[in-house]
Coordinates of N, CA and C in Angstrom, one line a residue:
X1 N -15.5 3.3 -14.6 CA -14.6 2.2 -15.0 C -13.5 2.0 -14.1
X2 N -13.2 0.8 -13.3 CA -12.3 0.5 -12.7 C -10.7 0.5 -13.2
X3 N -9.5 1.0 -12.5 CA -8.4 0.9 -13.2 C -8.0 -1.0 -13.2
X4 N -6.8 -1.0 -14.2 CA -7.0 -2.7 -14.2 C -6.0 -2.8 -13.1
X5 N -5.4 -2.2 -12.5 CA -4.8 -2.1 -11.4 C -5.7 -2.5 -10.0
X6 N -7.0 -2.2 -9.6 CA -7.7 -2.2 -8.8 C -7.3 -3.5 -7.9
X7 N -6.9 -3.6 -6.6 CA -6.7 -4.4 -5.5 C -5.9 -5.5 -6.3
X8 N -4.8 -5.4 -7.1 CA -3.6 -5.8 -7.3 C -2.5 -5.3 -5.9
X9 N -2.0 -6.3 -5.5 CA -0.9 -6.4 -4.6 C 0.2 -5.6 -5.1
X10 N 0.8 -5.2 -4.2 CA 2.0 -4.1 -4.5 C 3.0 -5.2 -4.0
X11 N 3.5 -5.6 -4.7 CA 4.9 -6.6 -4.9 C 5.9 -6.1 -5.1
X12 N 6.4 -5.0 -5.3 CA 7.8 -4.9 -5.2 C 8.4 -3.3 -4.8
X13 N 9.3 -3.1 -4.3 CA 9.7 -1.9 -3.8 C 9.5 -0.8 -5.1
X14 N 9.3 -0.8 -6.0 CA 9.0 0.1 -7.0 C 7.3 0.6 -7.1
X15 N 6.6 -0.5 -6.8 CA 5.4 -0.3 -6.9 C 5.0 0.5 -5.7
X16 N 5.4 0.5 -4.7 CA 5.5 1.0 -3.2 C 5.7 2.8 -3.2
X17 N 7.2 2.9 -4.0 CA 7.2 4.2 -4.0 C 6.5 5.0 -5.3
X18 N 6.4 4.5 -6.9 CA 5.5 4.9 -7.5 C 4.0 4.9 -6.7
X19 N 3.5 4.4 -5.7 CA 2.0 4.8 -5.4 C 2.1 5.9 -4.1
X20 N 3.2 6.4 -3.5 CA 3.4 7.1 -3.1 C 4.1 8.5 -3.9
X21 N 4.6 8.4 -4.4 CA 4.8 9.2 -5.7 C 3.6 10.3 -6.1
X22 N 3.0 9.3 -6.7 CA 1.7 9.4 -7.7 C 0.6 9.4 -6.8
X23 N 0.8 9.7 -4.7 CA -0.3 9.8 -4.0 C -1.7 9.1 -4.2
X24 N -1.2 7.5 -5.3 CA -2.6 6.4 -4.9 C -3.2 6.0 -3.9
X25 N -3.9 5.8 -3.3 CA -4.5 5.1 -2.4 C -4.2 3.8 -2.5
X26 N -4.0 3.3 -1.3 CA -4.0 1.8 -0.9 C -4.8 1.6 0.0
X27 N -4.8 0.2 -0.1 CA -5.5 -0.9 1.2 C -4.6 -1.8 1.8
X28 N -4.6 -1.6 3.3 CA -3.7 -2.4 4.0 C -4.7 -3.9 4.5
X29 N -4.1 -4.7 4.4 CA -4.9 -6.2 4.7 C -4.2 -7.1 5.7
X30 N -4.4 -7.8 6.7 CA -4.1 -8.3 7.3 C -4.7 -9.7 7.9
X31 N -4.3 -10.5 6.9 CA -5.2 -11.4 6.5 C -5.7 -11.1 5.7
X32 N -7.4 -11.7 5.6 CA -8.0 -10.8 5.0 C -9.2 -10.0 5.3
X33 N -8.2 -9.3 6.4 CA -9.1 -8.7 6.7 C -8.4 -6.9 6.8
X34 N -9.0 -6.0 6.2 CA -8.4 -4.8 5.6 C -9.2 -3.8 7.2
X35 N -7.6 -3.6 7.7 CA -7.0 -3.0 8.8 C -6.7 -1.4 8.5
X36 N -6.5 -0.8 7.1 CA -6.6 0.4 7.2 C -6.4 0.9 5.6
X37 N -6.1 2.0 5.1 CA -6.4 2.4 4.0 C -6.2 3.9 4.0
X38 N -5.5 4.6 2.7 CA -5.0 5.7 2.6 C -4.3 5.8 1.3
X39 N -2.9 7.1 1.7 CA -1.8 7.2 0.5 C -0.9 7.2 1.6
X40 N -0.1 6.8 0.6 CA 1.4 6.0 1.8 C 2.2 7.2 2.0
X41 N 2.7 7.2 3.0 CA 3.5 8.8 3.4 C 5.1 8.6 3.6
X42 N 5.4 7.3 3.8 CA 6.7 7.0 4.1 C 7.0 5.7 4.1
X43 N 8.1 5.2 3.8 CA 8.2 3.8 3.3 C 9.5 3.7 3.9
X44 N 9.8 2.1 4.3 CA 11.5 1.8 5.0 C 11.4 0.3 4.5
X45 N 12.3 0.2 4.7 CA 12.5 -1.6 4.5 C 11.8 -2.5 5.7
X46 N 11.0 -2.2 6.2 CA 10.7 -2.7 7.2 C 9.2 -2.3 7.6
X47 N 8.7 -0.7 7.5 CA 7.2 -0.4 8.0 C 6.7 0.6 6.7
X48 N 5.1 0.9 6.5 CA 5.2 1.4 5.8 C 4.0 2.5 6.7
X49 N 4.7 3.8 6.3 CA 3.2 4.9 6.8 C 2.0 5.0 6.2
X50 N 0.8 4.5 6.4 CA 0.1 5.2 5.3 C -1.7 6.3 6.5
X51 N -1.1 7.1 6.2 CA -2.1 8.1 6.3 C -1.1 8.3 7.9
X52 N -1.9 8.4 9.1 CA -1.4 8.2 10.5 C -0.8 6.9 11.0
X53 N -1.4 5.6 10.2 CA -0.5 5.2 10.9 C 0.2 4.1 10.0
X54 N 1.0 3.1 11.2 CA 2.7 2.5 10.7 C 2.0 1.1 10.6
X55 N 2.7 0.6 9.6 CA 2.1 -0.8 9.6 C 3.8 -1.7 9.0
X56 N 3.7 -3.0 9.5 CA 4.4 -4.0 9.1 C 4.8 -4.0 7.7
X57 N 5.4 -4.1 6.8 CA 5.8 -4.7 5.5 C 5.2 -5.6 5.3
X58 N 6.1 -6.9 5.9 CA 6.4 -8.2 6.0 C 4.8 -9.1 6.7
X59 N 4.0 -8.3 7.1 CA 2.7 -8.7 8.4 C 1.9 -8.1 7.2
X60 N 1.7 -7.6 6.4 CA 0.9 -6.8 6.2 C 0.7 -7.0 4.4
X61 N -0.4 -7.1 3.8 CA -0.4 -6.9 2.4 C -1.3 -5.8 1.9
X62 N -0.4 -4.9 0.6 CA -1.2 -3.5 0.7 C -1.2 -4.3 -0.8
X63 N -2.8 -3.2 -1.1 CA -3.2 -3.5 -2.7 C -3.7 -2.2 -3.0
X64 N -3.5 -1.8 -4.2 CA -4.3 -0.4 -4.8 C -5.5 -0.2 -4.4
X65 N -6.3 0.7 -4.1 CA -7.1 1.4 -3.9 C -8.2 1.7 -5.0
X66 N -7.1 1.9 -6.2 CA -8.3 2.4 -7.1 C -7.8 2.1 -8.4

């Protein structure tokens, strides 16, 4: 059974660090086309880590994983 969360956009700085937190997996998209995928390791107002590498904020739309 899918969580109802499943490839919901992470919209706000809260959701960001609860999925880092709680080590969720996400999916980085860019357009739409999905550029990388992991658990987020570090977060700034500006790039987000996920797994090795750095991706845009603002360029970039991450959704849950699972």
């Amino acid at each position: 059974m899918k969580s109802r969360r499943f490839m919901q956009p992470l919209t706000s700085p809260i959701h960001f660090h609860t999925a880092m937190i709680e080590q969720t997996p996400v999916a980085v998209f860019l357009g739409q086309e999905m550029i990388g995928s992991g658990k987020i390791v570090q977060i700034t107002d500006y790039i987000v880590k996920v797994g090795n590498e750095f991706y845009v904020r603002d360029a970039c739309t991450f959704k849950y994983a699972v």
